[in-house]
XYZ file of C-alpha atoms in Angstrom:
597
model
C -30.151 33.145 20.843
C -33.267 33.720 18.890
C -31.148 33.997 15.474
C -28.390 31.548 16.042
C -31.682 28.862 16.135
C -33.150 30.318 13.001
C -29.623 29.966 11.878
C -29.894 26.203 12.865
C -33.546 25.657 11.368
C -32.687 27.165 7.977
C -28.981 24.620 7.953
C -31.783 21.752 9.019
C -34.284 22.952 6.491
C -31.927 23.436 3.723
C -30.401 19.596 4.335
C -34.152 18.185 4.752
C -34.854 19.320 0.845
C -31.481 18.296 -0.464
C -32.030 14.852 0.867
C -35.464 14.864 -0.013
C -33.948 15.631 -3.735
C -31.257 12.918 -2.896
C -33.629 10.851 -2.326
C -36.572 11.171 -4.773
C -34.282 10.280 -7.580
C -34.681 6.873 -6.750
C -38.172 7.008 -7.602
C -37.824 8.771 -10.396
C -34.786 6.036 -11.592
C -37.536 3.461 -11.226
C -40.188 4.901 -13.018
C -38.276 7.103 -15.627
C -39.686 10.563 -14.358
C -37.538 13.657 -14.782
C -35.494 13.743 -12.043
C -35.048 17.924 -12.371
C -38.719 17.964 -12.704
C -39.003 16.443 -8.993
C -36.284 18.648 -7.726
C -38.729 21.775 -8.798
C -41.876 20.303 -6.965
C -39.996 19.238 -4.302
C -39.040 23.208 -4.140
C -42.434 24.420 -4.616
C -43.769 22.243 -2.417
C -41.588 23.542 0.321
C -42.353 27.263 -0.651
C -45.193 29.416 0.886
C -47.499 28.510 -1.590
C -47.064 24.402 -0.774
C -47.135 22.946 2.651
C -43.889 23.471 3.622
C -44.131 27.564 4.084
C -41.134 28.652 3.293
C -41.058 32.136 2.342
C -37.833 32.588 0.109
C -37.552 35.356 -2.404
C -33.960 36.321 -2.487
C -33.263 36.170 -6.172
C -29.380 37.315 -5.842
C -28.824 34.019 -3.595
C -30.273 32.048 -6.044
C -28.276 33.659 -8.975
C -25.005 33.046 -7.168
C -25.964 29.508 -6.117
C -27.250 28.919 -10.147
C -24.019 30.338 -11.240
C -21.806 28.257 -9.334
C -23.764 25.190 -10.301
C -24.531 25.960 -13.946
C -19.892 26.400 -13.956
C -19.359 22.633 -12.354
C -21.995 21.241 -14.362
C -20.195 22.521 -17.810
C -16.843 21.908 -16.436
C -17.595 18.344 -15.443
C -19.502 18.281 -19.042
C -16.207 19.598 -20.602
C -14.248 16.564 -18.402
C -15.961 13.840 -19.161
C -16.092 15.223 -23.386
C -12.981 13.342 -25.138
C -12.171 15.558 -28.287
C -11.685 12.316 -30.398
C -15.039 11.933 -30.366
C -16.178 15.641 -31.270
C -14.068 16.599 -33.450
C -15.649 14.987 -36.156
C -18.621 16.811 -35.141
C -17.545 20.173 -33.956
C -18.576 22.152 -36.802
C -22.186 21.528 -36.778
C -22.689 21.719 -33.524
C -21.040 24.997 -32.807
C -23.182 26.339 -35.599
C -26.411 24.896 -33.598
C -24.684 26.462 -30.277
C -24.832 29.824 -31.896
C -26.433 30.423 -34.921
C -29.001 27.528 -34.005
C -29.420 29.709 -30.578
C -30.617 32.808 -32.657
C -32.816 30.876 -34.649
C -34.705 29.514 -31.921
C -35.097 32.922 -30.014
C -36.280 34.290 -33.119
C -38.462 32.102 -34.070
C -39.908 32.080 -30.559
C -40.522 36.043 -30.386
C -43.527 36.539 -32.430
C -45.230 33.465 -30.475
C -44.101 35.287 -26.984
C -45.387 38.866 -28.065
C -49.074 38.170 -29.548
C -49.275 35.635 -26.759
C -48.041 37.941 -23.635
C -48.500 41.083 -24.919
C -45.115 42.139 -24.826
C -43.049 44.720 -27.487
C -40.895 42.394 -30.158
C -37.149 43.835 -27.774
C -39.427 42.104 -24.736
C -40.488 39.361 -26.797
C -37.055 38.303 -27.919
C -35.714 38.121 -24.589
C -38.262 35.537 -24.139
C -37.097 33.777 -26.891
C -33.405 34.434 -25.850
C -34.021 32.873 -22.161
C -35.472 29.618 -23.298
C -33.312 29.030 -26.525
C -30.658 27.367 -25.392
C -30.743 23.130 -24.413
C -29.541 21.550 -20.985
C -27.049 19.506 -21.539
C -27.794 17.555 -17.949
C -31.409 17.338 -18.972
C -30.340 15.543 -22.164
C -27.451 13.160 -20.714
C -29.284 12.748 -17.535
C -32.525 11.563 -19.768
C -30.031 9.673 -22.004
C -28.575 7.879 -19.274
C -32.040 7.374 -17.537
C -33.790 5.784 -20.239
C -30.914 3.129 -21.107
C -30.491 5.315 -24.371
C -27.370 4.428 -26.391
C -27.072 6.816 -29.601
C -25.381 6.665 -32.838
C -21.833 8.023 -31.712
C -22.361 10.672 -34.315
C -26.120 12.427 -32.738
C -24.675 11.526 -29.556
C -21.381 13.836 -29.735
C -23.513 16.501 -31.852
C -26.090 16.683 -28.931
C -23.227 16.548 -26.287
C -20.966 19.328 -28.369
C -23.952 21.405 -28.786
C -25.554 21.799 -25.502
C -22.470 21.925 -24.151
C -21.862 25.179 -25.957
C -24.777 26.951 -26.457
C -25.175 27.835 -22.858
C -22.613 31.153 -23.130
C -24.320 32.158 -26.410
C -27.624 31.623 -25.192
C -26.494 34.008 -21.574
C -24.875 36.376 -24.120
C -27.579 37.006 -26.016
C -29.817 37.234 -22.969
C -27.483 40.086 -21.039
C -27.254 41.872 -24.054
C -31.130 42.084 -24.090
C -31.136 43.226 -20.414
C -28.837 45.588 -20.868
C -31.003 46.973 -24.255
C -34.179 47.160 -22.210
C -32.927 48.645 -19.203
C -30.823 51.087 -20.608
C -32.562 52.398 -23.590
C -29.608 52.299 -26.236
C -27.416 49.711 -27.854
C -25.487 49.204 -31.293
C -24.902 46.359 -33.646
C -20.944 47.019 -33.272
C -21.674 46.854 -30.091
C -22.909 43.841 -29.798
C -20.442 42.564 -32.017
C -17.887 43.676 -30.176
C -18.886 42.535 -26.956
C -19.841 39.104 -28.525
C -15.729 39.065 -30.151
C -14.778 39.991 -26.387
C -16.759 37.422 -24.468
C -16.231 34.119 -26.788
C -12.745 35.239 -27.526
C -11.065 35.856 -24.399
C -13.143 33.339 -22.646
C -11.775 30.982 -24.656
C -8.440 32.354 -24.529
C -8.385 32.235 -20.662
C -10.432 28.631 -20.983
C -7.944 27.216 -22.664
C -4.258 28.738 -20.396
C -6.323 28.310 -16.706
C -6.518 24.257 -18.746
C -2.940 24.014 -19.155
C -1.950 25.773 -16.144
C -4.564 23.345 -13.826
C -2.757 20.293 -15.295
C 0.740 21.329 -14.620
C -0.035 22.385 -11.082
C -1.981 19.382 -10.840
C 1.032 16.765 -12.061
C 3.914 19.222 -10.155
C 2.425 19.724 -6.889
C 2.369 16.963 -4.611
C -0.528 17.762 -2.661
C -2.386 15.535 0.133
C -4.262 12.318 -1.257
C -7.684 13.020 -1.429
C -7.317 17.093 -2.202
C -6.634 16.883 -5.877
C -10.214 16.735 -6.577
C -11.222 19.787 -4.043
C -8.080 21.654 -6.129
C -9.363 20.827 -9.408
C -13.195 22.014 -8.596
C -11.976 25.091 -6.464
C -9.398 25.538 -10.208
C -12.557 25.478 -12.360
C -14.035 28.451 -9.887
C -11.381 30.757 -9.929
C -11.153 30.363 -14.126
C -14.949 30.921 -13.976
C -14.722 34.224 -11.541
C -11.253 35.592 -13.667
C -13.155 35.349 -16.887
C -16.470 37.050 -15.330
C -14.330 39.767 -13.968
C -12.765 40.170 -17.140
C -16.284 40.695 -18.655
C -15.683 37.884 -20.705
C -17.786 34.096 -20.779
C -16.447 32.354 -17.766
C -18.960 29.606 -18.821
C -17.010 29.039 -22.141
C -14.230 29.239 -20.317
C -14.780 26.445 -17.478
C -15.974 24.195 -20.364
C -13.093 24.679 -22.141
C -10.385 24.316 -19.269
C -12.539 21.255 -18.777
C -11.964 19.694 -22.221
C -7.827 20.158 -21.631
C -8.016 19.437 -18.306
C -10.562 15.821 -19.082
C -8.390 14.872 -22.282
C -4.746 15.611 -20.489
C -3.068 12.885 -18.216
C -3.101 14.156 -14.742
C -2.809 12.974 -11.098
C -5.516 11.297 -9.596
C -8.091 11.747 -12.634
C -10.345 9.140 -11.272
C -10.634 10.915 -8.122
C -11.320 14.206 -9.895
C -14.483 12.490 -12.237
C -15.796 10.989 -9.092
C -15.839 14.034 -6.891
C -16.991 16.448 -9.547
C -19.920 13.957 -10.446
C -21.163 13.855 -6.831
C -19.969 17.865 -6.617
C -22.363 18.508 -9.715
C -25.388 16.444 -8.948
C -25.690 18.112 -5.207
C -25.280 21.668 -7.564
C -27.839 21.053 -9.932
C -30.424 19.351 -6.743
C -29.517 22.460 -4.681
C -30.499 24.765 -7.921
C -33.814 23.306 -8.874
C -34.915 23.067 -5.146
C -33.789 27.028 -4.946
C -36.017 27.581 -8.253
C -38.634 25.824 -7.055
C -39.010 27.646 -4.140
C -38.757 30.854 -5.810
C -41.523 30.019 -7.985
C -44.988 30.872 -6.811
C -48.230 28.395 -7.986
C -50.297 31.802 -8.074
C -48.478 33.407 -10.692
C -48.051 30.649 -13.346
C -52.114 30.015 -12.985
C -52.380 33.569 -14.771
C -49.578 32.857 -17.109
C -50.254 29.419 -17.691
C -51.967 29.760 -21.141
C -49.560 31.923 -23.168
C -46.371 30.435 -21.710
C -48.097 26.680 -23.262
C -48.425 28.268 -26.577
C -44.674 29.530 -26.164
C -43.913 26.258 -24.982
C -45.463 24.246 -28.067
C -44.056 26.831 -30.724
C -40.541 26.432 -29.226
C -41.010 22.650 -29.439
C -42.922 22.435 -32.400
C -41.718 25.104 -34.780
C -38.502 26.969 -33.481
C -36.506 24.459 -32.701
C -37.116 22.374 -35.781
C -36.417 24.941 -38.240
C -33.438 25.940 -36.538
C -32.086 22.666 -36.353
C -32.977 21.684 -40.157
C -31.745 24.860 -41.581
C -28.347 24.983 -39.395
C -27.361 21.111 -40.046
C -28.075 21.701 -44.476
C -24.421 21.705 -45.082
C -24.306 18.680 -43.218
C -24.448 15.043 -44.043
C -27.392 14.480 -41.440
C -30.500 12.119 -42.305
C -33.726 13.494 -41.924
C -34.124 10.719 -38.962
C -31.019 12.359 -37.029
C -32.114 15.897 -37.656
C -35.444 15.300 -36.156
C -34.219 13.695 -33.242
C -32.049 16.416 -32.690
C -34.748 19.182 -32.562
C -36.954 16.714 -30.597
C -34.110 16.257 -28.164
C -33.729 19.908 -27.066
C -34.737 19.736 -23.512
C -34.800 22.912 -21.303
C -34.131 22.595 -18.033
C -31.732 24.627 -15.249
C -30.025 27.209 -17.589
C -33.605 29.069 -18.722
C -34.649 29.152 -15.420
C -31.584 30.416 -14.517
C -31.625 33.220 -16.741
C -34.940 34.262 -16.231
C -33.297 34.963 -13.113
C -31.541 37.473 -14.593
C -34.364 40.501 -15.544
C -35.466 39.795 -11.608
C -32.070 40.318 -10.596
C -31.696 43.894 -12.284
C -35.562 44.917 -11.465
C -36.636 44.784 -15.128
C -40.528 45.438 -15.250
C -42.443 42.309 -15.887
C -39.600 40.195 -14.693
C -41.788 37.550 -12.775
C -42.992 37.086 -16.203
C -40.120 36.187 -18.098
C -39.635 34.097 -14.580
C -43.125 32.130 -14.799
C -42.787 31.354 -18.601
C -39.401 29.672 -18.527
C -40.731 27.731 -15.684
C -43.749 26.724 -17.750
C -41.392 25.779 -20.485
C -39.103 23.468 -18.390
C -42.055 21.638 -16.912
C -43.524 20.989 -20.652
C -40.232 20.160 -22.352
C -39.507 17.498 -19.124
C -42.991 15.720 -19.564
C -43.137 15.672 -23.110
C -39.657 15.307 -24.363
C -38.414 13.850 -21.584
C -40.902 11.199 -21.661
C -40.602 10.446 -25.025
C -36.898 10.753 -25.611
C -36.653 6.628 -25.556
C -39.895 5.924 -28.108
C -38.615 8.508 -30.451
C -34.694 7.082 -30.893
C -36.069 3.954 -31.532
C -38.380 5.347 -34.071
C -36.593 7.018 -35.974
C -33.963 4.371 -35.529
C -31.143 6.710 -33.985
C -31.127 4.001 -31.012
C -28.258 1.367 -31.521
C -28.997 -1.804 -29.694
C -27.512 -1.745 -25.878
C -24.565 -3.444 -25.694
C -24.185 -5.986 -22.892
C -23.358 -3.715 -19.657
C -19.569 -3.146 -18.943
C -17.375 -5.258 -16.579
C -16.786 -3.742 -13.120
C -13.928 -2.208 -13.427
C -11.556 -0.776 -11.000
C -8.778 1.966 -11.507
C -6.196 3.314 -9.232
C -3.748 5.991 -9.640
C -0.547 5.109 -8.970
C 1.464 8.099 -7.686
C 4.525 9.541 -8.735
C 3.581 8.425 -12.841
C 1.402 8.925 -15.140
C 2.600 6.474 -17.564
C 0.317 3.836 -16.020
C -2.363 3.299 -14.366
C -3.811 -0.085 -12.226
C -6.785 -2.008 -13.658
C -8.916 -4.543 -12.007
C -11.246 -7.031 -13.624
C -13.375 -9.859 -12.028
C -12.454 -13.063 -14.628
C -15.420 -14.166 -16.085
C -15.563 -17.985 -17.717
C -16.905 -16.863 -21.226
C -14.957 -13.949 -21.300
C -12.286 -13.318 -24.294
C -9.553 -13.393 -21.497
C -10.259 -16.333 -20.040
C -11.090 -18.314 -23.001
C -8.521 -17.258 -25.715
C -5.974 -16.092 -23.148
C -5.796 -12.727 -25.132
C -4.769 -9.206 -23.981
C -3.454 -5.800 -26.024
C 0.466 -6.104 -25.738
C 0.183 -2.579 -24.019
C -1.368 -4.342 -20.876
C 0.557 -6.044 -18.351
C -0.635 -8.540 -15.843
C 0.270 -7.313 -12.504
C -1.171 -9.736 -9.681
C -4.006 -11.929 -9.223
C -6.596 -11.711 -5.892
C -8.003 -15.656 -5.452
C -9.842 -16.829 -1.822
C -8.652 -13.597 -0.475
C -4.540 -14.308 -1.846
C -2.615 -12.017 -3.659
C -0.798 -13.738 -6.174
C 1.917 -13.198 -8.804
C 0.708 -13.764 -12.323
C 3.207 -16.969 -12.207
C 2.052 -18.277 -9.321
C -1.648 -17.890 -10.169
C -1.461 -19.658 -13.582
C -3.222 -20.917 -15.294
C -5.816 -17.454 -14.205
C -9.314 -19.326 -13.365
C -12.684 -18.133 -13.175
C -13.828 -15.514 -10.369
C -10.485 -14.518 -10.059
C -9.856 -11.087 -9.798
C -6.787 -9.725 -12.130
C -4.781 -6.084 -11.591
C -3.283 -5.244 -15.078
C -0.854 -2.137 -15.813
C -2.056 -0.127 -18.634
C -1.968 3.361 -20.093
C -4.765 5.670 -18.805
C -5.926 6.451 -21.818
C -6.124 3.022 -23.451
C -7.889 1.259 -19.738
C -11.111 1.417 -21.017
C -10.072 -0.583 -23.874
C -9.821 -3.459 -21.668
C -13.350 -4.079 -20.999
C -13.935 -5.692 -24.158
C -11.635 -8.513 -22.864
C -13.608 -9.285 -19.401
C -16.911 -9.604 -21.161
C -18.945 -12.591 -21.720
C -18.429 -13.188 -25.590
C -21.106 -13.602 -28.206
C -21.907 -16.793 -29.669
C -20.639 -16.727 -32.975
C -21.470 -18.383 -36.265
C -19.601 -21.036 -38.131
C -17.399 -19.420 -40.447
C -18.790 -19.322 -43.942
C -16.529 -21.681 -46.171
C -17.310 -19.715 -49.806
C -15.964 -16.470 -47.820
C -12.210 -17.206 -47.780
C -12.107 -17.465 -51.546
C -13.491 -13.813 -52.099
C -11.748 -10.056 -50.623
C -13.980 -10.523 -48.205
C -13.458 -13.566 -45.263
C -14.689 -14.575 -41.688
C -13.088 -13.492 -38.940
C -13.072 -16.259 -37.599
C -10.255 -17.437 -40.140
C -6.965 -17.581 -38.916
C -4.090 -16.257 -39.799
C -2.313 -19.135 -41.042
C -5.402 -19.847 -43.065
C -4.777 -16.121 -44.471
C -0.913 -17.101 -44.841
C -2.253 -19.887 -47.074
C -4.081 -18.528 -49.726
C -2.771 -14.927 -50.003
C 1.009 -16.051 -49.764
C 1.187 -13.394 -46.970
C 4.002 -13.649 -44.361
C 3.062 -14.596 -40.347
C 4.772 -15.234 -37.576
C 4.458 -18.908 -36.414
C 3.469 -17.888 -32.970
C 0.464 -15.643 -34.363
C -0.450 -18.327 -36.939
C -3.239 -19.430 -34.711
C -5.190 -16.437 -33.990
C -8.097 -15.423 -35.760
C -8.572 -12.265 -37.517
C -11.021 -11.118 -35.090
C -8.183 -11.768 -32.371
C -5.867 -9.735 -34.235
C -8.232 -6.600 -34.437
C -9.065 -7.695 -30.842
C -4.934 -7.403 -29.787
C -3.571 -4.613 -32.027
C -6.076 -1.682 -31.537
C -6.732 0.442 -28.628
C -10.185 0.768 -28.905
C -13.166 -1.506 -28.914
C -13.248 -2.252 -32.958
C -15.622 -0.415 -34.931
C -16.854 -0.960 -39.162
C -14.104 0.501 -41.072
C -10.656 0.005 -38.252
C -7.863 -0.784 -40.533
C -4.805 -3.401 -39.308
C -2.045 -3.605 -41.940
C -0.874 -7.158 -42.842
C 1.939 -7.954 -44.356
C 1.410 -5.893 -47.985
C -2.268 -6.561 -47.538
C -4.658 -3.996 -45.436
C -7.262 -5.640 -42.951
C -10.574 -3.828 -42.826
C -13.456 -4.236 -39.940
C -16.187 -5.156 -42.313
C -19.185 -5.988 -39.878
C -19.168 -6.194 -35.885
C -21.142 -8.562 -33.341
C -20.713 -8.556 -30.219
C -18.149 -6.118 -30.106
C -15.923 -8.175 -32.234
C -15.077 -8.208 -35.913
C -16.964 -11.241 -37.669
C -16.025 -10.324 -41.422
C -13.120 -9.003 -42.539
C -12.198 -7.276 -46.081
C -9.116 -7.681 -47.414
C -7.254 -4.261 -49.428
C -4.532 -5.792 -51.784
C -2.156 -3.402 -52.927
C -2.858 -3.184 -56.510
C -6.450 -2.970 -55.704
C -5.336 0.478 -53.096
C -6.572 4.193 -54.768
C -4.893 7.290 -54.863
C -6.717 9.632 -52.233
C -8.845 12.137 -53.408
C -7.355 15.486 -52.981
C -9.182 17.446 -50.354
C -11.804 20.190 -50.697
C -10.465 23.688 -49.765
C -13.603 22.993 -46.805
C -11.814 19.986 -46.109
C -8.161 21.025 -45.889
C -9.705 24.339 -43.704
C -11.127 21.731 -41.186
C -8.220 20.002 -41.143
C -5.744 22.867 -40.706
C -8.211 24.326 -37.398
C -8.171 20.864 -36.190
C -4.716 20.793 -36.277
C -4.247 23.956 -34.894
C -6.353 23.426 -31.889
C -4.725 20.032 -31.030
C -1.534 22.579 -30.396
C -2.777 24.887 -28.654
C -4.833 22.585 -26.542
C -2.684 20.296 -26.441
C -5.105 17.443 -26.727
């Protein structure tokens, strides 16, 4: 009986420091604090060193519990990444995610041997462990901070530490392996880095394909598509690992089909795999914390700061600056890139590793990626928000999104139900416009569900259900927000190529001699940009009018407010492409086939 109740303590233990974790993020919400850095203490608090006096040492739970977190927490990553938005992008940031990686652990060696007294094969696997960013510290700090980037640094930063993880745990096993066993090659290493990113992405990319057919052919249970698609991302993880190959390339990748595919019950999926990864990455730092001992870092405290600051200071700067030269970067973006890369989870993790196989000095490598994770939290962290809005990488925050709610409708995927609440200064309600790809379904009023017809005219705090295509929805929330006030048009504007858009397009008609039908005489230009694209508009969205092409000149309030206006005479033969450019295009292209995104 004695060990089914220290069964029981350890289940009410465990639960007591995951809701403790659950819990202190609230605090840390409130006053911007790192929430990963409060999972730690809360750990080392609980260990034998803190009051709680736990004794835990078992470093091959904790590298099975890291693993499994560290492979939801890049395959939600991978979900939630639309490829639209990195592709542009991809490029430099897989050059960050690898050869940036290198750089970095370089860099970091010499700092790491005079400072620890190690040999340069030790000192580089210092460097190796704590090269590599977190890419929930960043978006977690991001999101925290009420951050919102230039869509470029943003997707770079995403892309990047995203990716660098499997390069970074590469580079770092190779190392092990080195030190422990005496001998390696530099075919070798090649080989077994051609092996690992090649058919991890190779089994990445089929376990995708093969998780969305299953999902959209099998007709499984409501509320187990989710459990399926986590349990999916697992097995593709565990294949690829057996196949000594990156399994964390490949859940990131089967993530990226998987998140930019129509499936069943996507919404469901997002949801659960959000709460799925932030119990993971709690449960991780709690297990690292408690594995750390207080003792220990006091006597490695001083060198692992000067690693700390050098990694900060020097290596990641350089890396960054000389990786993004062939690369139309400002010298504002590239610094807030090197300032932005956070460590968190993922060195701890694999200092984990040189424990794990019994390297000598392992605690060491251990207590100085701790070190580093604390620093980069507090300082980084801290200062992520002051330092986008210095350097002016920080667009203003747009007004917060309208509550939206989505619901799968099963047996399609065509379609999906939206819900707005009406607002009386939204676009909606006072232009009466909507995409034609939308469709009014029914209308909830005083607790009634009505018919479009028989709730017209739609009035304010009514709540409307539209049918729209999953991957246009979020277009939609543009319409249910309050608009911006907006200037009188400027008079001397309509007789130049450039004009309001608050000009109609009868107006247009008018003066241009363009042709219009009479029932779209009356909207303005920004209507039209608001009607005929699928996105929120952004500088430089082209609508084609009649022979003349419509161009997004300026944007407030997430509408157009000036317009230019293409002619055709005035239209220039496209510059033939670079051989660079036509080789980006023609990988594109071939990745859009094979991933089918």
């Amino acid at each position: 009986m004695a060990s089914l109740d220290s069964v029981s303590i350890a289940i009410f233990l465990g639960a007591v420091l995951v809701m403790a974790g659950i819990l202190s993020s609230l605090l840390a919400l409130r006053f911007g604090a790192p929430l990963l850095l409060v999972f730690l203490l809360i750990g080392m608090l609980a260990g034998d060193a803190g009051p709680g006096q736990l004794s835990f040492d078992d470093v091959r739970t904790t590298y099975l519990v890291g693993s499994v977190a560290l492979a939801l927490i890049l395959f939600d990553g991978g979900l939630r990444t639309k490829f639209q938005s990195i592709r542009t992008v991809l490029a430099p940031s897989m050059v960050l995610a690898t050869i940036g990686v290198l750089l970095t652990a370089l860099i970091a060696a010499p700092a790491a041997k005079y400072a620890l007294d190690l040999n340069w094969t030790e000192s580089l696997l210092v460097g190796a462990v704590v090269a590599s960013t977190d890419a929930a510290a960043v978006f977690l700090l991001v999101h925290t901070q009420g951050l919102r980037l230039r869509p470029r640094v943003g997707a770079t930063l995403e892309a990047e530490s995203g990716t660098n993880d499997p390069f970074a745990i590469f580079l770092t096993l190779m190392l092990v392996e080195f030190i422990s066993r005496g001998e390696s090659s530099p075919a070798h290493v090649v080989l077994e880095l051609a092996r690992e990113g090649v058919l991890g992405a190779v089994i990445g990319v089929i376990g995708g394909r093969l998780v969305v057919v299953a999902l959209n052919r099998m007709a499984l249970p409501q509320g187990l598509h989710a459990p399926f698609v986590a349990t999916a991302a697992l097995v593709i993880f565990g294949v690829t690992q057996i196949s000594h190959a990156s399994g964390f390339l490949a859940v990131y990748l089967a993530g990226i089909i998987i998140g930019n595919r129509p499936t069943r019950a996507h919404n469901s999926v997002v949801t659960f795999l959000d709460a799925a990864t932030w119990l993971a990455q709690i449960v991780m730092f709690v297990l690292l914390g408690l594995l750390a001992s207080p003792q220990r870092l006091l006597d490695s405290v001083g060198p692992s700061v000067i690693v700390a600051l050098v990694l900060m200071l020097l290596a990641r700067p350089i890396a960054v600056f000389l990786c993004l030269v062939p690369f139309r970067f400002n010298w504002r973006e590239k610094v807030f890139i090197a300032w932005t890369g956070l460590r968190g989870a993922v060195a701890i993790f694999l200092a984990s590793i040189p424990m794990l196989v019994g390297l000598s000095k392992a605690y060491l490598y251990f207590d100085v990626a701790f070190v580093v994770v604390v620093i980069s939290l507090l300082l980084q962290g801290w200062t992520l928000g002051p330092a986008a809005r210095w350097l002016h990488v920080a667009l203003p925050r747009a007004d917060r999104g309208p509550r939206r709610v989505e619901l799968d409708l099963p047996g399609q995927l065509e379609q999906q139900l939206v819900g707005y609440p009406v607002r009386s200064k939204s676009l909606y309600f006072r232009r009466g416009l909507l995409p034609s790809w939308s469709k009014p379904t029914l209308v909830i009023r005083d607790e009634r569900i009505l018919s479009p017809v028989e709730a017209d005219p739609v009035a304010a705090g009514d709540y409307l259900y539209l049918l729209a295509p999953p991957e246009k929805a979020e277009a939609l929330d543009r319409f249910f927000v309050d608009m911006a006030p907006s200037s009188a048009p400027d008079p001397h504007l309509l007789g130049d190529f450039m004009v309001s858009g608050e000009h109609t397009l009868g107006e247009l008609a008018e003066i241009y001699g363009v042709s219009v039908e009479e029932e779209q005489a009356k909207l303005t230009l920004a209507d039209y940009f608001d009607i005929h694209l699928d996105h929120a508009p952004k500088e430089g969205a082209e609508l084609v009018l009649d022979p003349i092409v419509l161009v997004a000149r300026s944007i407030s309030g997430g509408r157009v407010n000036v317009v230019g206006l293409r002619l055709p005479e005035d239209e220039e033969q496209a510059a033939p492409l670079t051989r660079w450019q036509a080789f980006r295009r023609k990988l594109a292209d071939i990745w859009s086939s094979v991933a089918g995104v």
